[in-house]
Amino acid sequence: GQQVMQIPQYQHVQEGEDFTTYCNSSTTLSNIQWYKQRPGGHPVFLIQLVKSGEVKKQKRLTFQFGEAKKNSSLHITATQTTDVGTYFCAGPKSHSGAGSYQLTFGKGTKLSVIP
Amino acid sequence: KAGVTQTPRYLIKTRGQQVTLSCSPISGHRSVSWYQQTPGQGLQFLFEYFSETQRNKGNFPGRFSGRQFSNSRSEMNVSTLELGDSALYLCASSSGQLDEQYFGPGTRLTVT
């Protein structure tokens, strides 16, 4: 079936190091969304990318959407302990046709930051 | 604006029982989606309701059902519970089908 693959599954970094998670789709996506879920919490929307090759920044977070709109990445510069959590990408996938879409989530990358 | 609320927050049931979970979306949001989250499978889409109609359904057995009321509040029901149904059930509301999702805190269901 249509899937959104995300790697790596886990990432342990020393505080101050950079972190990147990658998201890949087998089909072209109309947009891609990124969410963060803190331990014990619920997913919180971070950003949506729509255009081919789009790059957006939020402070230390940089989001990219690939030229083919099949892959995306989230890069965090100089991680802090507040960055701990699981980062999910999600893309709309059509399962039943007729313009009907559902948001399909990657399995997430769990980030641990060692102080 | 008040966020998405879900009740109950925690639930313990035994195999074979049924359960109903409730979700109140953000005011003005007409789309409500339900997800099952487990450590092994991640976030899996259950179904989406828009204006009281089920618009999309994920690959879950018919034991999982839902509905949406005229005030956009939604419920999901799981009948004949199995051990594998133990999970965090998340509800999310949005203003449109492809728009950002606002998640509730979830209902943690444990089936024994």
PDB file of C-alpha atoms in Angstrom:
ATOM      1  CA  GLY A   1       0.000   0.000   0.000  1.00  0.00           C
ATOM      2  CA  GLN A   2       0.923   3.636  -0.118  1.00  0.00           C
ATOM      3  CA  GLN A   3       3.433   4.361   2.607  1.00  0.00           C
ATOM      4  CA  VAL A   4       5.540   7.130   4.013  1.00  0.00           C
ATOM      5  CA  MET A   5       8.927   5.846   5.172  1.00  0.00           C
ATOM      6  CA  GLN A   6      10.953   7.668   7.761  1.00  0.00           C
ATOM      7  CA  ILE A   7      14.560   7.148   8.866  1.00  0.00           C
ATOM      8  CA  PRO A   8      16.266   6.752  11.202  1.00  0.00           C
ATOM      9  CA  GLN A   9      13.940   5.163  13.719  1.00  0.00           C
ATOM     10  CA  TYR A  10      16.061   6.339  16.650  1.00  0.00           C
ATOM     11  CA  GLN A  11      18.761   8.957  17.047  1.00  0.00           C
ATOM     12  CA  HIS A  12      20.851   9.700  20.105  1.00  0.00           C
ATOM     13  CA  VAL A  13      22.850  12.915  20.016  1.00  0.00           C
ATOM     14  CA  GLN A  14      24.981  14.893  22.401  1.00  0.00           C
ATOM     15  CA  GLU A  15      23.479  18.257  23.265  1.00  0.00           C
ATOM     16  CA  GLY A  16      24.772  20.789  20.760  1.00  0.00           C
ATOM     17  CA  GLU A  17      25.080  18.292  17.899  1.00  0.00           C
ATOM     18  CA  ASP A  18      22.921  18.498  14.807  1.00  0.00           C
ATOM     19  CA  PHE A  19      20.093  16.103  13.959  1.00  0.00           C
ATOM     20  CA  THR A  20      18.364  15.175  10.715  1.00  0.00           C
ATOM     21  CA  THR A  21      15.385  12.942   9.974  1.00  0.00           C
ATOM     22  CA  TYR A  22      14.339  11.905   6.472  1.00  0.00           C
ATOM     23  CA  CYS A  23      10.988  11.099   5.012  1.00  0.00           C
ATOM     24  CA  ASN A  24      10.357   9.275   1.716  1.00  0.00           C
ATOM     25  CA  SER A  25       7.210   8.516  -0.219  1.00  0.00           C
ATOM     26  CA  SER A  26       6.758   6.109  -3.103  1.00  0.00           C
ATOM     27  CA  THR A  27       4.363   8.556  -4.745  1.00  0.00           C
ATOM     28  CA  THR A  28       4.291  12.297  -5.243  1.00  0.00           C
ATOM     29  CA  LEU A  29       2.788  14.207  -2.360  1.00  0.00           C
ATOM     30  CA  SER A  30       0.707  17.343  -2.704  1.00  0.00           C
ATOM     31  CA  ASN A  31       2.139  18.504   0.599  1.00  0.00           C
ATOM     32  CA  ILE A  32       4.006  17.202   3.596  1.00  0.00           C
ATOM     33  CA  GLN A  33       3.469  17.991   7.240  1.00  0.00           C
ATOM     34  CA  TRP A  34       5.759  17.589  10.224  1.00  0.00           C
ATOM     35  CA  TYR A  35       4.709  16.924  13.789  1.00  0.00           C
ATOM     36  CA  LYS A  36       6.510  16.598  17.110  1.00  0.00           C
ATOM     37  CA  GLN A  37       5.367  14.397  19.958  1.00  0.00           C
ATOM     38  CA  ARG A  38       6.989  14.882  23.342  1.00  0.00           C
ATOM     39  CA  PRO A  39       7.228  11.841  25.642  1.00  0.00           C
ATOM     40  CA  GLY A  40       3.813  11.209  27.145  1.00  0.00           C
ATOM     41  CA  GLY A  41       2.238  13.849  24.919  1.00  0.00           C
ATOM     42  CA  HIS A  42       0.353  14.044  21.674  1.00  0.00           C
ATOM     43  CA  PRO A  43       1.552  15.057  18.200  1.00  0.00           C
ATOM     44  CA  VAL A  44       1.796  18.796  17.682  1.00  0.00           C
ATOM     45  CA  PHE A  45       1.857  20.340  14.222  1.00  0.00           C
ATOM     46  CA  LEU A  46       5.139  21.995  13.284  1.00  0.00           C
ATOM     47  CA  ILE A  47       4.897  22.970   9.634  1.00  0.00           C
ATOM     48  CA  GLN A  48       3.470  22.203   6.214  1.00  0.00           C
ATOM     49  CA  LEU A  49       5.448  22.291   2.962  1.00  0.00           C
ATOM     50  CA  VAL A  50       3.637  22.551  -0.340  1.00  0.00           C
ATOM     51  CA  LYS A  51       5.979  23.675  -3.113  1.00  0.00           C
ATOM     52  CA  SER A  52       8.623  21.615  -4.883  1.00  0.00           C
ATOM     53  CA  GLY A  53      12.064  22.395  -3.418  1.00  0.00           C
ATOM     54  CA  GLU A  54      10.565  24.469  -0.617  1.00  0.00           C
ATOM     55  CA  VAL A  55      12.723  25.271   2.397  1.00  0.00           C
ATOM     56  CA  LYS A  56      11.298  26.716   5.592  1.00  0.00           C
ATOM     57  CA  LYS A  57      13.009  27.615   8.831  1.00  0.00           C
ATOM     58  CA  GLN A  58      11.747  27.854  12.370  1.00  0.00           C
ATOM     59  CA  LYS A  59      14.584  29.061  14.592  1.00  0.00           C
ATOM     60  CA  ARG A  60      16.975  26.061  14.730  1.00  0.00           C
ATOM     61  CA  LEU A  61      14.686  23.812  12.634  1.00  0.00           C
ATOM     62  CA  THR A  62      15.022  23.652   8.846  1.00  0.00           C
ATOM     63  CA  PHE A  63      12.447  21.793   6.755  1.00  0.00           C
ATOM     64  CA  GLN A  64      12.928  20.825   3.118  1.00  0.00           C
ATOM     65  CA  PHE A  65      10.596  19.396   0.489  1.00  0.00           C
ATOM     66  CA  GLY A  66      12.283  17.596  -2.386  1.00  0.00           C
ATOM     67  CA  GLU A  67      12.139  18.733  -5.981  1.00  0.00           C
ATOM     68  CA  ALA A  68      10.108  15.659  -6.952  1.00  0.00           C
ATOM     69  CA  LYS A  69       7.832  16.133  -3.913  1.00  0.00           C
ATOM     70  CA  LYS A  70       8.573  12.578  -2.814  1.00  0.00           C
ATOM     71  CA  ASN A  71      10.940  13.267   0.053  1.00  0.00           C
ATOM     72  CA  SER A  72      11.428  15.696   2.860  1.00  0.00           C
ATOM     73  CA  SER A  73      13.817  16.334   5.715  1.00  0.00           C
ATOM     74  CA  LEU A  74      13.887  18.042   9.065  1.00  0.00           C
ATOM     75  CA  HIS A  75      17.222  19.317  10.328  1.00  0.00           C
ATOM     76  CA  ILE A  76      17.810  20.634  13.837  1.00  0.00           C
ATOM     77  CA  THR A  77      20.934  22.680  14.437  1.00  0.00           C
ATOM     78  CA  ALA A  78      22.644  22.530  17.837  1.00  0.00           C
ATOM     79  CA  THR A  79      20.115  20.309  19.586  1.00  0.00           C
ATOM     80  CA  GLN A  80      18.865  21.153  23.048  1.00  0.00           C
ATOM     81  CA  THR A  81      17.213  18.945  25.650  1.00  0.00           C
ATOM     82  CA  THR A  82      13.911  20.608  24.790  1.00  0.00           C
ATOM     83  CA  ASP A  83      14.139  18.996  21.326  1.00  0.00           C
ATOM     84  CA  VAL A  84      13.609  15.526  22.814  1.00  0.00           C
ATOM     85  CA  GLY A  85      10.645  13.717  21.331  1.00  0.00           C
ATOM     86  CA  THR A  86       9.470  11.842  18.264  1.00  0.00           C
ATOM     87  CA  TYR A  87       9.281  13.671  14.957  1.00  0.00           C
ATOM     88  CA  PHE A  88       6.723  12.494  12.414  1.00  0.00           C
ATOM     89  CA  CYS A  89       6.236  13.379   8.797  1.00  0.00           C
ATOM     90  CA  ALA A  90       2.826  12.931   7.221  1.00  0.00           C
ATOM     91  CA  GLY A  91       1.529  13.130   3.704  1.00  0.00           C
ATOM     92  CA  PRO A  92      -1.938  12.906   2.175  1.00  0.00           C
ATOM     93  CA  LYS A  93      -2.528   9.604   0.461  1.00  0.00           C
ATOM     94  CA  SER A  94      -5.487   8.653  -1.675  1.00  0.00           C
ATOM     95  CA  HIS A  95      -6.891   5.242  -0.811  1.00  0.00           C
ATOM     96  CA  SER A  96     -10.416   5.243  -2.091  1.00  0.00           C
ATOM     97  CA  GLY A  97     -10.026   7.587  -5.032  1.00  0.00           C
ATOM     98  CA  ALA A  98     -12.537  10.262  -5.990  1.00  0.00           C
ATOM     99  CA  GLY A  99     -10.405  12.979  -4.426  1.00  0.00           C
ATOM    100  CA  SER A 100     -10.572  11.407  -0.998  1.00  0.00           C
ATOM    101  CA  TYR A 101      -7.372  11.581   1.032  1.00  0.00           C
ATOM    102  CA  GLN A 102      -6.147  10.511   4.406  1.00  0.00           C
ATOM    103  CA  LEU A 103      -3.075  11.717   6.224  1.00  0.00           C
ATOM    104  CA  THR A 104      -0.505   8.909   6.315  1.00  0.00           C
ATOM    105  CA  PHE A 105       2.165   9.204   8.972  1.00  0.00           C
ATOM    106  CA  GLY A 106       5.703   7.909   8.920  1.00  0.00           C
ATOM    107  CA  LYS A 107       6.699   5.811  11.936  1.00  0.00           C
ATOM    108  CA  GLY A 108       8.681   8.694  13.327  1.00  0.00           C
ATOM    109  CA  THR A 109      12.217   9.333  14.486  1.00  0.00           C
ATOM    110  CA  LYS A 110      12.708   9.276  18.230  1.00  0.00           C
ATOM    111  CA  LEU A 111      15.311  11.828  19.247  1.00  0.00           C
ATOM    112  CA  SER A 112      17.217  11.556  22.519  1.00  0.00           C
ATOM    113  CA  VAL A 113      19.506  14.371  23.570  1.00  0.00           C
ATOM    114  CA  ILE A 114      22.272  13.626  26.046  1.00  0.00           C
ATOM    115  CA  PRO A 115      23.030  16.704  28.179  1.00  0.00           C
TER     116      PRO A 115
ATOM    117  CA  LYS B   1      -9.689  28.780  21.459  1.00  0.00           C
ATOM    118  CA  ALA B   2     -10.103  25.584  23.456  1.00  0.00           C
ATOM    119  CA  GLY B   3      -8.159  22.628  22.134  1.00  0.00           C
ATOM    120  CA  VAL B   4      -9.335  19.164  21.195  1.00  0.00           C
ATOM    121  CA  THR B   5     -10.636  17.252  24.181  1.00  0.00           C
ATOM    122  CA  GLN B   6     -10.959  13.505  24.574  1.00  0.00           C
ATOM    123  CA  THR B   7     -12.705  11.472  27.223  1.00  0.00           C
ATOM    124  CA  PRO B   8     -11.938   9.342  29.033  1.00  0.00           C
ATOM    125  CA  ARG B   9      -8.175   9.761  29.277  1.00  0.00           C
ATOM    126  CA  TYR B  10      -7.568   6.238  30.573  1.00  0.00           C
ATOM    127  CA  LEU B  11      -9.591   3.085  30.290  1.00  0.00           C
ATOM    128  CA  ILE B  12      -9.100  -0.526  31.301  1.00  0.00           C
ATOM    129  CA  LYS B  13     -11.337  -3.141  29.724  1.00  0.00           C
ATOM    130  CA  THR B  14     -11.361  -6.917  29.461  1.00  0.00           C
ATOM    131  CA  ARG B  15     -11.357  -8.980  26.303  1.00  0.00           C
ATOM    132  CA  GLY B  16     -14.749  -9.261  24.658  1.00  0.00           C
ATOM    133  CA  GLN B  17     -16.098  -6.021  26.081  1.00  0.00           C
ATOM    134  CA  GLN B  18     -16.856  -2.964  24.014  1.00  0.00           C
ATOM    135  CA  VAL B  19     -15.753   0.621  24.505  1.00  0.00           C
ATOM    136  CA  THR B  20     -16.821   4.080  23.353  1.00  0.00           C
ATOM    137  CA  LEU B  21     -14.398   6.976  23.198  1.00  0.00           C
ATOM    138  CA  SER B  22     -15.398  10.599  22.775  1.00  0.00           C
ATOM    139  CA  CYS B  23     -13.769  13.554  21.040  1.00  0.00           C
ATOM    140  CA  SER B  24     -14.730  17.229  20.975  1.00  0.00           C
ATOM    141  CA  PRO B  25     -12.969  19.126  18.176  1.00  0.00           C
ATOM    142  CA  ILE B  26     -11.821  22.710  18.123  1.00  0.00           C
ATOM    143  CA  SER B  27     -14.757  25.035  17.629  1.00  0.00           C
ATOM    144  CA  GLY B  28     -15.378  25.566  13.931  1.00  0.00           C
ATOM    145  CA  HIS B  29     -13.525  22.441  12.808  1.00  0.00           C
ATOM    146  CA  ARG B  30     -15.772  20.077  10.907  1.00  0.00           C
ATOM    147  CA  SER B  31     -13.238  17.348  10.147  1.00  0.00           C
ATOM    148  CA  VAL B  32     -12.447  14.811  12.859  1.00  0.00           C
ATOM    149  CA  SER B  33      -9.967  11.978  12.356  1.00  0.00           C
ATOM    150  CA  TRP B  34      -9.141   9.075  14.621  1.00  0.00           C
ATOM    151  CA  TYR B  35      -5.774   7.359  14.906  1.00  0.00           C
ATOM    152  CA  GLN B  36      -4.467   4.355  16.775  1.00  0.00           C
ATOM    153  CA  GLN B  37      -0.935   4.707  18.117  1.00  0.00           C
ATOM    154  CA  THR B  38       1.117   1.711  19.239  1.00  0.00           C
ATOM    155  CA  PRO B  39       4.876   1.377  19.733  1.00  0.00           C
ATOM    156  CA  GLY B  40       5.168  -1.170  16.947  1.00  0.00           C
ATOM    157  CA  GLN B  41       2.880   0.285  14.285  1.00  0.00           C
ATOM    158  CA  GLY B  42       3.133   4.004  14.951  1.00  0.00           C
ATOM    159  CA  LEU B  43       0.206   6.254  14.076  1.00  0.00           C
ATOM    160  CA  GLN B  44      -2.396   4.417  12.049  1.00  0.00           C
ATOM    161  CA  PHE B  45      -5.410   6.089  10.508  1.00  0.00           C
ATOM    162  CA  LEU B  46      -8.772   4.717  11.593  1.00  0.00           C
ATOM    163  CA  PHE B  47     -11.342   6.995   9.964  1.00  0.00           C
ATOM    164  CA  GLU B  48     -12.267  10.567   9.225  1.00  0.00           C
ATOM    165  CA  TYR B  49     -15.624  12.261   9.597  1.00  0.00           C
ATOM    166  CA  PHE B  50     -16.748  15.478   8.009  1.00  0.00           C
ATOM    167  CA  SER B  51     -20.191  16.977   8.528  1.00  0.00           C
ATOM    168  CA  GLU B  52     -21.490  13.761  10.093  1.00  0.00           C
ATOM    169  CA  THR B  53     -20.338  11.612   7.149  1.00  0.00           C
ATOM    170  CA  GLN B  54     -17.498   9.129   7.163  1.00  0.00           C
ATOM    171  CA  ARG B  55     -15.254  10.405   4.414  1.00  0.00           C
ATOM    172  CA  ASN B  56     -12.366   7.973   4.771  1.00  0.00           C
ATOM    173  CA  LYS B  57     -11.640   4.681   6.468  1.00  0.00           C
ATOM    174  CA  GLY B  58      -8.352   2.978   7.254  1.00  0.00           C
ATOM    175  CA  ASN B  59      -7.553  -0.729   7.199  1.00  0.00           C
ATOM    176  CA  PHE B  60      -9.135  -1.765  10.452  1.00  0.00           C
ATOM    177  CA  PRO B  61     -11.715  -4.511  11.040  1.00  0.00           C
ATOM    178  CA  GLY B  62     -15.396  -3.730  11.271  1.00  0.00           C
ATOM    179  CA  ARG B  63     -15.196  -3.925  15.071  1.00  0.00           C
ATOM    180  CA  PHE B  64     -13.953  -0.343  14.862  1.00  0.00           C
ATOM    181  CA  SER B  65     -16.678   2.137  14.077  1.00  0.00           C
ATOM    182  CA  GLY B  66     -17.381   5.774  14.605  1.00  0.00           C
ATOM    183  CA  ARG B  67     -19.834   8.552  14.148  1.00  0.00           C
ATOM    184  CA  GLN B  68     -20.023  12.307  14.179  1.00  0.00           C
ATOM    185  CA  PHE B  69     -22.783  14.446  15.560  1.00  0.00           C
ATOM    186  CA  SER B  70     -24.231  17.677  14.197  1.00  0.00           C
ATOM    187  CA  ASN B  71     -22.064  19.696  16.612  1.00  0.00           C
ATOM    188  CA  SER B  72     -18.961  17.960  15.131  1.00  0.00           C
ATOM    189  CA  ARG B  73     -18.313  15.960  18.280  1.00  0.00           C
ATOM    190  CA  SER B  74     -17.271  12.433  17.416  1.00  0.00           C
ATOM    191  CA  GLU B  75     -17.291   9.037  19.040  1.00  0.00           C
ATOM    192  CA  MET B  76     -15.527   5.858  18.165  1.00  0.00           C
ATOM    193  CA  ASN B  77     -16.585   2.421  19.266  1.00  0.00           C
ATOM    194  CA  VAL B  78     -14.629  -0.792  19.463  1.00  0.00           C
ATOM    195  CA  SER B  79     -16.635  -3.955  19.963  1.00  0.00           C
ATOM    196  CA  THR B  80     -15.417  -7.369  21.084  1.00  0.00           C
ATOM    197  CA  LEU B  81     -12.139  -6.019  22.390  1.00  0.00           C
ATOM    198  CA  GLU B  82      -8.928  -7.962  21.794  1.00  0.00           C
ATOM    199  CA  LEU B  83      -5.621  -7.704  23.625  1.00  0.00           C
ATOM    200  CA  GLY B  84      -4.099  -6.161  20.505  1.00  0.00           C
ATOM    201  CA  ASP B  85      -6.480  -3.226  20.739  1.00  0.00           C
ATOM    202  CA  SER B  86      -4.466  -1.848  23.654  1.00  0.00           C
ATOM    203  CA  ALA B  87      -3.186   1.472  22.370  1.00  0.00           C
ATOM    204  CA  LEU B  88      -3.350   5.229  22.580  1.00  0.00           C
ATOM    205  CA  TYR B  89      -6.341   6.434  20.570  1.00  0.00           C
ATOM    206  CA  LEU B  90      -5.893   9.930  19.264  1.00  0.00           C
ATOM    207  CA  CYS B  91      -8.482  12.212  17.823  1.00  0.00           C
ATOM    208  CA  ALA B  92      -7.520  15.145  15.630  1.00  0.00           C
ATOM    209  CA  SER B  93      -9.575  17.956  14.197  1.00  0.00           C
ATOM    210  CA  SER B  94      -8.891  20.198  11.250  1.00  0.00           C
ATOM    211  CA  SER B  95     -10.698  22.758   9.179  1.00  0.00           C
ATOM    212  CA  GLY B  96     -10.065  20.882   5.927  1.00  0.00           C
ATOM    213  CA  GLN B  97      -9.043  17.435   4.739  1.00  0.00           C
ATOM    214  CA  LEU B  98      -5.446  18.323   3.911  1.00  0.00           C
ATOM    215  CA  ASP B  99      -4.979  20.952   6.603  1.00  0.00           C
ATOM    216  CA  GLU B 100      -2.902  20.702   9.748  1.00  0.00           C
ATOM    217  CA  GLN B 101      -4.278  18.370  12.355  1.00  0.00           C
ATOM    218  CA  TYR B 102      -4.833  19.438  15.943  1.00  0.00           C
ATOM    219  CA  PHE B 103      -4.552  16.418  18.184  1.00  0.00           C
ATOM    220  CA  GLY B 104      -6.246  15.776  21.479  1.00  0.00           C
ATOM    221  CA  PRO B 105      -4.416  14.277  24.466  1.00  0.00           C
ATOM    222  CA  GLY B 106      -5.624  10.794  23.575  1.00  0.00           C
ATOM    223  CA  THR B 107      -7.353   7.954  25.392  1.00  0.00           C
ATOM    224  CA  ARG B 108      -5.038   5.266  26.703  1.00  0.00           C
ATOM    225  CA  LEU B 109      -6.940   1.951  26.355  1.00  0.00           C
ATOM    226  CA  THR B 110      -5.651  -1.158  28.063  1.00  0.00           C
ATOM    227  CA  VAL B 111      -7.320  -4.476  27.306  1.00  0.00           C
ATOM    228  CA  THR B 112      -6.662  -7.307  29.778  1.00  0.00           C
TER     229      THR B 112
END
